[in-house]
Amino acid sequence: MDTEVDLLHGNAKKPPPPRRRRCCSTTAVTLLVFLFTNAVSILVSSGAAPPSLLRRYKPATVRLWDDSASLAADLNATQAALAAGRAELAGLHARVNTANELLRTLLDAMSASAPHQAPPDGAWSWKREPSGELKLAIGPHALGAAGSAPAFAALGHACVRAQDDLERYMAYAPGGECPADEPLARALLLAGCEPLPRRRCRARPPPKGYAHPAPLPGSLWATPLDTSACKNHSCLLRAGAVDGCDACLDLRPGGRERARWGRDDGALSYSLDAVLAARPNGTVRIGLDLGGGGSVSGTLAARMLPRGVTVVTAVADAGAPLDGFVAARGLVPVHVSAAQRLPFFDGTMDLVHAGHARGGWMAPGGGVALEFALFDVYRVLRPGGLLWLDHFACAGEQVNATVAPLLDRVGFRKLRWNTGRGKGKDRWYISALLERPMA
Ligand SMILES: *[C@@H]1O[C@H](CO)[C@@H](O)[C@H](O)[C@H]1NC(C)=O
Ligand SMILES: *[C@@H]1O[C@H](CO)[C@@H](O)[C@H](O)[C@H]1NC(C)=O
Ligand SMILES: *[C@@H]1O[C@H](CO)[C@@H](O)[C@H](O)[C@H]1NC(C)=O
Ligand SMILES: *[C@@H]1O[C@H](CO)[C@@H](O)[C@H](O)[C@H]1NC(C)=O
């Protein structure tokens, strides 16, 4: 190193003799190779190199040159480039992790379903040629103007896997009263047979003693008497419709529902007013509650209505007439299942609220179903629209490895982000306020 210093000093002071120039250029080449090797090793170590590795390029070593300023500038530039490279690598790392996680979920799902799979050649075809009402329902229908091509009614492709049940569902007397077969219809929908074919039968009349819903605004907080399937909301609790959350259907004064989303704890529990405050007053006007967890009974819509926000409530009705419960309150239930594209136009919603749900619309964790769902939410939100993730449940490692990168990938921008440990083993919650950006 001493020789090197000497040579370099001499080099700067007087016009160097040719021999020395060769020495110097050799030194420079060595130095460059040294730099390059280190740069490569830092890059290869995939962004995990501690910042200390970069310190060796700081002007401390470089001060030996008289011409150190330009060299320092070069080194600064190299440092900057390295830092940028490392940031990019970290980004790539995150993306690779997301992709890995998604791939794993996909493979898990495939191997789990493999034993039940139909042979590939018959995978998407009927076991038997459809006949009768089923054939009529899925055949061509002249829908448009005279002379236009006939349309084919929509039918979920998963229906071919449940042909026996579907044929049972389509066995009815045309023009008569529809059979009482809601459980069958639900089983088909949950199996992904969505939409179901239409039927030419009349919806069943209400049972004796049908009670008209209470008038607004009292209906918002009147416990519905759903006489079609239950005597009162206790049947919903028995059906396990709300994940063991009795309080989720308790609309009485002093009950949990009355005060829901009233207080903001600065952590996972956001208040309605804090969420609405993210936008100028009055600009959040229409929304969709995808529900989940304790948010099943339309209460978000009931609490938003006095704030001037019209919210429709997605109900999956997994074994209990929640739709009737929501409708009796004077709120709009919409049928949305996890297998379905959201039944809304692109770029229309000011707000989408989604809580955690077991086997519900917002699949917990970070699977492919979640990715499809998030892209669809992004689609229906208007630019500047808000997605309120409310106690979204996942495993601890998924918070940073899967869910957060997935939200970034879909394109959401974080306005607020909170994570916290849940009660179960390695159960974490994410609450977040995200926006669909303007560009
Ligand atoms: C190199 O960057 C440091 C800050 O990172 C700065 O103080 C210094 O002036 C820079 N040197 C040159 C030669 O640009
Ligand atoms: C609901 O009906 C059951 C009987 O079916 C009754 O025992 C229960 O007290 C009722 N609950 C309410 C809140 O009315
Ligand atoms: C929003 O506007 C309404 C009507 O103009 C007003 O009553 C209300 O107090 C406002 N809310 C806030 C938080 O400013
Ligand atoms: C996720 O990452 C943040 C910041 O890197 C960290 O503070 C947090 O503890 C991580 N969360 C989990 C659940 O690992």
Coordinates of C-alpha atoms and ligand atoms in Angstrom, one line a residue:
M1 CA 0.0 0.0 0.0
D2 CA 2.9 2.4 0.8
T3 CA 4.4 1.9 -2.6
E4 CA 1.0 2.6 -4.1
V5 CA 0.7 5.9 -2.1
D6 CA 4.1 6.9 -3.2
L7 CA 3.4 6.2 -6.8
L8 CA 0.2 8.0 -6.8
H9 CA 1.6 11.1 -5.2
G10 CA 4.4 11.2 -7.7
N11 CA 1.9 10.7 -10.4
A12 CA -0.1 13.7 -9.4
K13 CA 2.8 16.1 -9.0
K14 CA 4.7 15.9 -12.2
P15 CA 4.1 14.5 -15.7
P16 CA 4.6 10.8 -15.0
P17 CA 7.2 8.8 -16.9
P18 CA 5.7 6.1 -19.1
R19 CA 6.9 3.3 -16.8
R20 CA 5.0 4.8 -13.9
R21 CA 1.9 5.4 -15.9
R22 CA 1.8 1.7 -16.6
C23 CA 2.3 1.0 -12.9
C24 CA -0.5 3.4 -12.1
S25 CA -2.9 2.0 -14.6
T26 CA -2.2 -1.5 -13.3
T27 CA -3.1 -0.2 -9.8
A28 CA -6.2 1.4 -11.1
V29 CA -7.2 -1.8 -12.8
T30 CA -6.5 -3.8 -9.6
L31 CA -8.6 -1.3 -7.6
L32 CA -11.4 -1.5 -10.1
V33 CA -11.3 -5.3 -10.0
F34 CA -11.4 -5.1 -6.2
L35 CA -14.4 -2.7 -6.4
F36 CA -16.2 -4.8 -9.0
T37 CA -15.6 -8.0 -7.0
N38 CA -17.1 -6.5 -3.9
A39 CA -20.0 -5.0 -5.8
V40 CA -20.8 -8.4 -7.3
S41 CA -20.5 -10.1 -3.9
I42 CA -22.9 -7.5 -2.4
L43 CA -25.3 -8.0 -5.2
V44 CA -25.0 -11.8 -5.0
S45 CA -25.7 -11.7 -1.3
S46 CA -29.2 -10.5 -2.4
G47 CA -29.5 -7.2 -0.6
A48 CA -28.8 -8.8 2.8
A49 CA -25.3 -7.2 3.1
P50 CA -25.0 -4.9 6.1
P51 CA -24.3 -1.3 5.4
S52 CA -20.8 -1.8 7.0
L53 CA -19.7 -3.4 3.8
L54 CA -20.2 -0.2 1.9
R55 CA -18.2 1.8 4.4
R56 CA -14.9 0.6 3.0
Y57 CA -15.5 2.7 -0.1
K58 CA -15.8 5.9 1.9
P59 CA -13.3 8.7 1.3
A60 CA -11.1 7.5 4.2
T61 CA -9.2 5.2 1.9
V62 CA -9.5 7.6 -1.0
R63 CA -7.9 10.5 0.8
L64 CA -4.6 9.1 -0.3
W65 CA -5.1 10.5 -3.8
D66 CA -4.5 14.1 -4.6
D67 CA -7.1 13.7 -7.2
S68 CA -9.4 12.3 -4.5
A69 CA -12.4 14.6 -5.2
S70 CA -13.4 13.2 -8.5
L71 CA -12.6 9.7 -7.4
A72 CA -14.8 10.3 -4.3
A73 CA -17.5 11.5 -6.5
D74 CA -17.2 8.3 -8.6
L75 CA -17.3 6.2 -5.4
N76 CA -20.3 8.2 -4.2
A77 CA -22.0 7.4 -7.4
T78 CA -21.0 3.7 -7.1
Q79 CA -22.3 3.7 -3.6
A80 CA -25.6 5.2 -4.7
A81 CA -25.9 2.6 -7.5
L82 CA -25.1 -0.2 -5.1
A83 CA -27.7 1.1 -2.6
A84 CA -30.3 1.3 -5.4
G85 CA -29.4 -2.2 -6.5
R86 CA -29.8 -3.5 -3.0
A87 CA -33.2 -1.8 -2.7
E88 CA -34.3 -3.4 -6.0
L89 CA -33.1 -6.8 -4.8
A90 CA -35.0 -6.4 -1.6
G91 CA -38.1 -5.6 -3.7
L92 CA -37.5 -8.6 -5.9
H93 CA -37.0 -10.7 -2.8
A94 CA -40.4 -9.7 -1.5
R95 CA -42.0 -10.5 -4.8
V96 CA -40.3 -13.8 -5.1
N97 CA -41.6 -14.6 -1.6
T98 CA -45.1 -13.6 -2.6
A99 CA -44.9 -15.7 -5.7
N100 CA -43.6 -18.6 -3.7
E101 CA -46.3 -18.3 -1.1
L102 CA -49.0 -18.2 -3.8
L103 CA -47.4 -21.1 -5.7
R104 CA -47.3 -23.1 -2.4
T105 CA -51.0 -22.4 -1.7
L106 CA -51.9 -23.4 -5.3
L107 CA -49.9 -26.6 -5.0
D108 CA -51.4 -27.4 -1.6
A109 CA -54.9 -26.8 -3.0
M110 CA -54.1 -29.0 -6.0
S111 CA -52.7 -31.9 -4.0
A112 CA -55.5 -31.6 -1.5
S113 CA -58.1 -31.9 -4.3
A114 CA -56.3 -34.4 -6.4
P115 CA -57.9 -37.6 -5.1
H116 CA -61.4 -36.2 -6.0
Q117 CA -60.5 -35.0 -9.4
A118 CA -62.3 -36.3 -12.4
P119 CA -60.2 -37.7 -15.2
P120 CA -58.8 -34.8 -17.2
D121 CA -60.7 -35.7 -20.4
G122 CA -64.0 -35.6 -18.6
A123 CA -63.1 -32.7 -16.2
W124 CA -65.4 -30.1 -17.8
S125 CA -68.1 -32.2 -19.4
W126 CA -71.3 -33.6 -18.1
K127 CA -71.5 -37.2 -16.9
R128 CA -74.8 -37.6 -18.8
E129 CA -76.3 -35.4 -21.5
P130 CA -78.5 -32.9 -19.6
S131 CA -82.2 -33.3 -20.3
G132 CA -85.5 -31.8 -19.3
E133 CA -85.6 -28.5 -17.4
L134 CA -81.8 -28.5 -17.0
K135 CA -81.3 -28.8 -20.8
L136 CA -83.9 -26.1 -21.4
A137 CA -82.3 -23.7 -18.9
I138 CA -78.8 -24.0 -20.3
G139 CA -79.8 -24.2 -23.9
P140 CA -79.8 -21.2 -26.3
H141 CA -82.4 -18.4 -25.5
A142 CA -83.4 -15.7 -27.8
L143 CA -82.8 -12.7 -25.6
G144 CA -81.9 -9.8 -27.9
A145 CA -83.7 -8.2 -30.8
A146 CA -85.3 -10.4 -33.4
G147 CA -82.6 -11.9 -35.6
S148 CA -79.8 -11.4 -33.2
A149 CA -77.8 -14.4 -32.0
P150 CA -79.3 -16.4 -29.1
A151 CA -77.7 -16.1 -25.7
F152 CA -76.8 -18.9 -23.5
A153 CA -77.8 -18.5 -19.8
A154 CA -75.0 -18.3 -17.4
L155 CA -74.2 -21.4 -15.4
G156 CA -71.1 -22.0 -13.2
H157 CA -68.7 -24.4 -14.8
A158 CA -68.3 -26.1 -11.5
C159 CA -71.9 -27.3 -11.8
V160 CA -70.8 -30.2 -14.1
R161 CA -69.0 -31.6 -11.1
A162 CA -72.3 -31.7 -9.1
Q163 CA -74.6 -33.0 -11.8
D164 CA -76.6 -35.3 -9.5
D165 CA -77.4 -32.5 -7.1
L166 CA -78.1 -30.1 -10.0
E167 CA -80.5 -32.5 -11.6
R168 CA -82.3 -32.9 -8.2
Y169 CA -82.5 -29.1 -8.0
M170 CA -83.9 -28.9 -11.5
A171 CA -86.6 -31.6 -10.9
Y172 CA -89.7 -29.6 -10.2
A173 CA -93.1 -29.0 -11.8
P174 CA -92.8 -26.1 -14.3
G175 CA -95.4 -23.4 -13.5
G176 CA -95.9 -24.7 -10.0
E177 CA -94.5 -23.9 -6.6
C178 CA -90.8 -24.2 -6.1
P179 CA -89.7 -27.1 -3.9
A180 CA -88.4 -26.2 -0.4
D181 CA -84.8 -26.9 -1.2
E182 CA -82.8 -24.0 0.0
P183 CA -80.1 -26.2 1.6
L184 CA -79.6 -28.0 -1.7
A185 CA -79.2 -24.6 -3.5
R186 CA -76.7 -23.4 -0.9
A187 CA -74.7 -26.6 -1.1
L188 CA -74.5 -26.2 -4.9
L189 CA -73.5 -22.5 -4.6
L190 CA -70.8 -23.3 -2.0
A191 CA -69.4 -26.0 -4.3
G192 CA -68.8 -23.2 -6.8
C193 CA -71.9 -24.0 -8.9
E194 CA -72.5 -20.3 -9.3
P195 CA -74.7 -19.1 -10.9
L196 CA -77.4 -21.7 -10.7
P197 CA -79.7 -22.2 -13.7
R198 CA -83.0 -20.3 -13.6
R199 CA -86.2 -22.2 -12.8
R200 CA -89.7 -21.8 -14.0
C201 CA -91.4 -22.1 -10.7
R202 CA -93.0 -19.7 -8.3
A203 CA -91.2 -18.8 -5.1
R204 CA -92.9 -20.3 -2.1
P205 CA -95.5 -18.3 -0.3
P206 CA -94.6 -16.9 3.2
P207 CA -95.6 -19.1 6.2
K208 CA -98.7 -18.3 8.2
G209 CA -98.2 -15.4 10.5
Y210 CA -95.8 -13.6 8.2
A211 CA -94.8 -10.3 9.9
H212 CA -94.3 -7.2 7.8
P213 CA -91.0 -5.6 8.6
A214 CA -91.0 -2.6 11.0
P215 CA -91.0 0.8 9.4
L216 CA -87.8 2.9 9.2
P217 CA -86.0 4.1 11.1
G218 CA -87.2 1.8 13.8
S219 CA -86.5 -1.2 11.6
L220 CA -82.7 -0.5 11.7
W221 CA -82.6 -1.7 15.3
A222 CA -85.7 -3.9 15.6
T223 CA -84.8 -7.6 16.0
P224 CA -86.2 -9.2 12.9
L225 CA -88.8 -11.9 13.2
D226 CA -87.8 -14.0 10.3
T227 CA -90.8 -16.2 10.2
S228 CA -89.8 -17.9 6.9
A229 CA -87.1 -20.0 8.5
C230 CA -86.8 -19.0 12.1
K231 CA -89.0 -17.8 14.8
N232 CA -86.5 -15.2 15.8
H233 CA -82.8 -14.5 15.4
S234 CA -81.9 -17.2 17.9
C235 CA -82.1 -19.7 15.0
L236 CA -79.3 -17.9 13.3
L237 CA -77.2 -18.3 16.4
R238 CA -78.0 -22.0 16.5
A239 CA -77.0 -22.4 12.8
G240 CA -73.6 -21.0 13.7
A241 CA -74.1 -18.3 11.1
V242 CA -71.9 -15.8 13.0
D243 CA -69.0 -17.9 14.1
G244 CA -70.3 -18.2 17.7
C245 CA -70.7 -14.5 18.0
D246 CA -74.1 -14.2 19.8
A247 CA -73.6 -10.5 20.3
C248 CA -73.3 -10.0 16.6
L249 CA -77.1 -10.3 16.2
D250 CA -78.0 -8.5 19.4
L251 CA -79.7 -5.3 18.3
R252 CA -81.1 -4.3 21.6
P253 CA -80.2 -1.1 23.4
G254 CA -77.0 -1.7 25.3
G255 CA -76.1 -4.6 23.0
R256 CA -72.7 -4.6 21.2
E257 CA -74.2 -3.9 17.8
R258 CA -75.5 -0.5 18.8
A259 CA -72.1 0.9 19.5
R260 CA -70.1 -1.0 16.9
W261 CA -67.3 1.0 15.3
G262 CA -68.0 3.9 17.6
R263 CA -64.7 4.1 19.3
D264 CA -61.3 4.2 17.6
D265 CA -58.6 2.5 19.8
G266 CA -55.8 3.8 17.6
A267 CA -54.9 0.2 16.8
L268 CA -57.0 -2.6 15.2
S269 CA -60.4 -1.1 15.9
Y270 CA -61.2 1.8 13.6
S271 CA -64.2 4.0 14.1
L272 CA -66.7 4.9 11.4
D273 CA -65.9 8.6 11.8
A274 CA -62.2 8.0 11.6
V275 CA -62.6 6.1 8.4
L276 CA -65.0 8.7 6.9
A277 CA -62.6 11.5 7.9
A278 CA -60.1 10.1 5.4
R279 CA -62.1 11.8 2.7
P280 CA -63.8 15.2 2.5
N281 CA -67.1 15.3 4.3
G282 CA -69.9 13.9 2.1
T283 CA -67.7 12.3 -0.6
V284 CA -68.0 8.7 0.8
R285 CA -71.6 8.1 -0.3
I286 CA -72.0 4.5 -1.4
G287 CA -70.3 1.4 -0.1
L288 CA -70.2 -2.4 0.1
D289 CA -69.9 -4.4 3.3
L290 CA -68.3 -7.7 2.5
G291 CA -68.8 -8.6 6.1
G292 CA -67.0 -11.4 7.8
G293 CA -66.5 -12.2 11.5
G294 CA -68.9 -10.1 13.5
S295 CA -70.0 -8.0 10.6
V296 CA -72.8 -10.1 9.3
S297 CA -76.1 -8.5 10.2
G298 CA -76.0 -5.3 8.3
T299 CA -75.0 -3.2 11.3
L300 CA -72.3 -1.3 9.3
A301 CA -75.0 -0.2 6.9
A302 CA -77.3 0.7 9.7
R303 CA -74.6 2.8 11.4
M304 CA -73.6 4.4 8.1
L305 CA -77.1 5.4 7.0
P306 CA -77.4 8.3 9.5
R307 CA -74.0 9.5 8.2
G308 CA -75.4 9.7 4.7
V309 CA -73.7 6.6 3.4
T310 CA -75.7 3.9 1.6
V311 CA -74.1 0.6 2.2
V312 CA -75.2 -2.8 0.7
T313 CA -74.4 -5.8 2.7
A314 CA -73.0 -9.0 1.1
V315 CA -74.5 -12.1 2.6
A316 CA -73.4 -15.6 1.9
D317 CA -76.2 -17.3 3.8
A318 CA -74.1 -20.3 4.8
G319 CA -76.9 -22.3 6.4
A320 CA -78.9 -19.4 7.9
P321 CA -81.3 -16.8 6.5
L322 CA -79.0 -13.8 7.2
D323 CA -80.4 -12.1 4.0
G324 CA -83.8 -12.0 5.7
F325 CA -82.3 -10.5 8.8
V326 CA -80.6 -7.7 6.9
A327 CA -83.6 -7.0 4.7
A328 CA -85.9 -6.9 7.7
R329 CA -83.8 -4.1 9.0
G330 CA -84.5 -2.1 5.8
L331 CA -81.0 -2.6 4.5
V332 CA -80.0 -4.1 1.1
P333 CA -78.6 -7.7 1.2
V334 CA -76.7 -8.9 -1.9
H335 CA -75.8 -12.4 -2.5
V336 CA -72.1 -12.7 -3.0
S337 CA -70.1 -15.9 -2.6
A338 CA -66.4 -16.4 -2.6
A339 CA -66.6 -18.0 -6.0
Q340 CA -68.1 -15.0 -7.6
R341 CA -67.1 -11.8 -9.3
L342 CA -68.5 -8.9 -7.4
P343 CA -71.9 -7.9 -9.0
F344 CA -71.0 -4.2 -9.4
F345 CA -69.7 -2.0 -12.1
D346 CA -66.0 -1.0 -12.4
G347 CA -64.9 2.1 -10.5
T348 CA -68.2 2.8 -8.7
M349 CA -67.8 2.2 -4.9
D350 CA -66.6 4.9 -2.5
L351 CA -65.9 2.3 0.2
V352 CA -65.5 -1.4 0.6
H353 CA -65.4 -2.9 4.1
A354 CA -64.1 -6.4 4.6
G355 CA -63.7 -8.3 7.9
H356 CA -62.3 -11.7 8.6
A357 CA -64.5 -14.6 7.8
R358 CA -64.0 -18.3 8.3
G359 CA -64.6 -19.9 4.9
G360 CA -66.1 -16.6 3.8
W361 CA -65.6 -14.1 1.0
M362 CA -62.3 -12.8 2.2
A363 CA -60.3 -16.0 2.5
P364 CA -57.9 -15.7 5.5
G365 CA -54.2 -15.9 4.8
G366 CA -52.7 -15.1 1.5
G367 CA -54.0 -17.7 -1.0
V368 CA -54.9 -17.3 -4.6
A369 CA -58.5 -16.7 -3.6
L370 CA -57.5 -13.6 -1.7
E371 CA -55.5 -12.3 -4.7
F372 CA -58.5 -12.7 -7.0
A373 CA -60.7 -11.1 -4.4
L374 CA -58.4 -8.1 -3.8
F375 CA -58.1 -7.4 -7.6
D376 CA -61.9 -7.5 -7.8
V377 CA -62.3 -5.1 -4.9
Y378 CA -59.8 -2.8 -6.6
R379 CA -61.9 -3.0 -9.8
V380 CA -65.2 -1.9 -8.2
L381 CA -63.6 0.9 -6.1
R382 CA -63.6 4.2 -7.7
P383 CA -60.2 6.0 -8.0
G384 CA -59.7 7.4 -4.5
G385 CA -62.1 4.8 -3.1
L386 CA -61.3 3.2 0.2
L387 CA -60.8 -0.4 1.2
W388 CA -61.2 -0.9 5.0
L389 CA -59.7 -4.2 6.1
D390 CA -61.1 -4.8 9.5
H391 CA -59.4 -7.4 11.6
F392 CA -58.3 -9.5 8.6
A393 CA -57.0 -12.7 10.1
C394 CA -53.8 -14.6 9.1
A395 CA -50.8 -16.3 10.5
G396 CA -48.0 -14.2 11.9
E397 CA -45.5 -14.9 9.1
Q398 CA -48.1 -14.1 6.5
V399 CA -48.5 -10.5 7.6
N400 CA -45.2 -9.3 6.1
A401 CA -44.4 -12.3 3.8
T402 CA -47.7 -12.5 1.9
V403 CA -50.6 -10.1 2.7
A404 CA -48.7 -6.8 2.7
P405 CA -46.8 -7.6 -0.5
L406 CA -50.0 -8.8 -2.1
L407 CA -51.8 -5.5 -1.3
D408 CA -48.9 -3.6 -2.8
R409 CA -49.0 -5.8 -5.9
V410 CA -52.7 -5.2 -6.4
G411 CA -51.9 -1.5 -6.3
F412 CA -53.5 -0.4 -3.0
R413 CA -51.9 2.5 -1.2
K414 CA -51.8 2.4 2.6
L415 CA -53.4 5.3 4.5
R416 CA -53.4 3.5 7.8
W417 CA -51.9 0.1 8.8
N418 CA -52.2 -1.8 12.1
T419 CA -51.3 -5.3 13.0
G420 CA -51.9 -7.2 16.3
R421 CA -51.8 -10.6 17.8
G422 CA -55.2 -12.4 18.1
K423 CA -56.3 -14.9 20.7
G424 CA -55.5 -18.1 18.8
K425 CA -52.1 -19.7 18.2
D426 CA -50.2 -17.7 15.7
R427 CA -53.3 -15.8 14.8
W428 CA -52.7 -12.2 13.7
Y429 CA -55.0 -9.5 12.7
I430 CA -54.5 -6.7 10.1
S431 CA -56.6 -3.6 10.1
A432 CA -55.9 -1.2 7.3
L433 CA -57.3 1.7 5.4
L434 CA -56.2 1.5 1.8
E435 CA -57.0 3.5 -1.2
R436 CA -57.2 2.8 -4.8
P437 CA -54.8 5.5 -6.1
M438 CA -55.8 8.1 -8.6
A439 CA -53.1 6.8 -11.1
Ligands
LIG1 C1 -20.2 12.0 -1.0 O1 -21.4 11.9 -0.3 C2 -21.3 12.5 1.0 C3 -22.7 12.3 1.6 O2 -23.1 11.0 1.4 C4 -21.0 14.0 0.8 O3 -20.9 14.6 2.1 C5 -19.8 14.2 0.0 O4 -19.6 15.6 -0.2 C6 -19.9 13.5 -1.3 N1 -18.6 13.6 -2.0 C7 -18.5 14.0 -3.3 C8 -17.1 14.1 -3.8 O5 -19.5 14.1 -3.9
LIG2 C1 -86.5 -16.9 20.3 O1 -87.3 -18.0 20.3 C2 -87.0 -19.0 21.2 C3 -88.0 -20.2 20.9 O2 -87.9 -20.5 19.6 C4 -87.1 -18.5 22.6 O3 -86.8 -19.5 23.5 C5 -86.2 -17.3 22.8 O4 -86.4 -16.7 24.0 C6 -86.5 -16.2 21.7 N1 -85.6 -15.2 21.8 C7 -85.9 -13.9 21.7 C8 -84.8 -12.9 21.8 O5 -87.0 -13.5 21.5
LIG3 C1 -70.6 17.0 7.3 O1 -71.5 17.7 6.6 C2 -72.8 17.7 7.2 C3 -73.8 18.4 6.4 O2 -73.2 19.5 5.8 C4 -72.7 18.3 8.6 O3 -73.9 18.2 9.3 C5 -71.7 17.5 9.4 O4 -71.5 18.0 10.7 C6 -70.3 17.4 8.7 N1 -69.4 16.5 9.4 C7 -68.2 16.8 9.6 C8 -67.4 15.7 10.3 O5 -67.7 17.9 9.3
LIG4 C1 -43.7 -6.8 9.9 O1 -42.6 -6.0 9.6 C2 -42.6 -4.8 10.5 C3 -41.5 -3.9 10.0 O2 -40.6 -4.5 9.3 C4 -42.3 -5.3 11.9 O3 -42.3 -4.2 12.8 C5 -43.4 -6.2 12.3 O4 -43.2 -6.7 13.6 C6 -43.6 -7.4 11.4 N1 -44.8 -8.1 11.7 C7 -44.9 -9.4 11.9 C8 -46.2 -9.9 12.3 O5 -43.9 -10.1 11.7

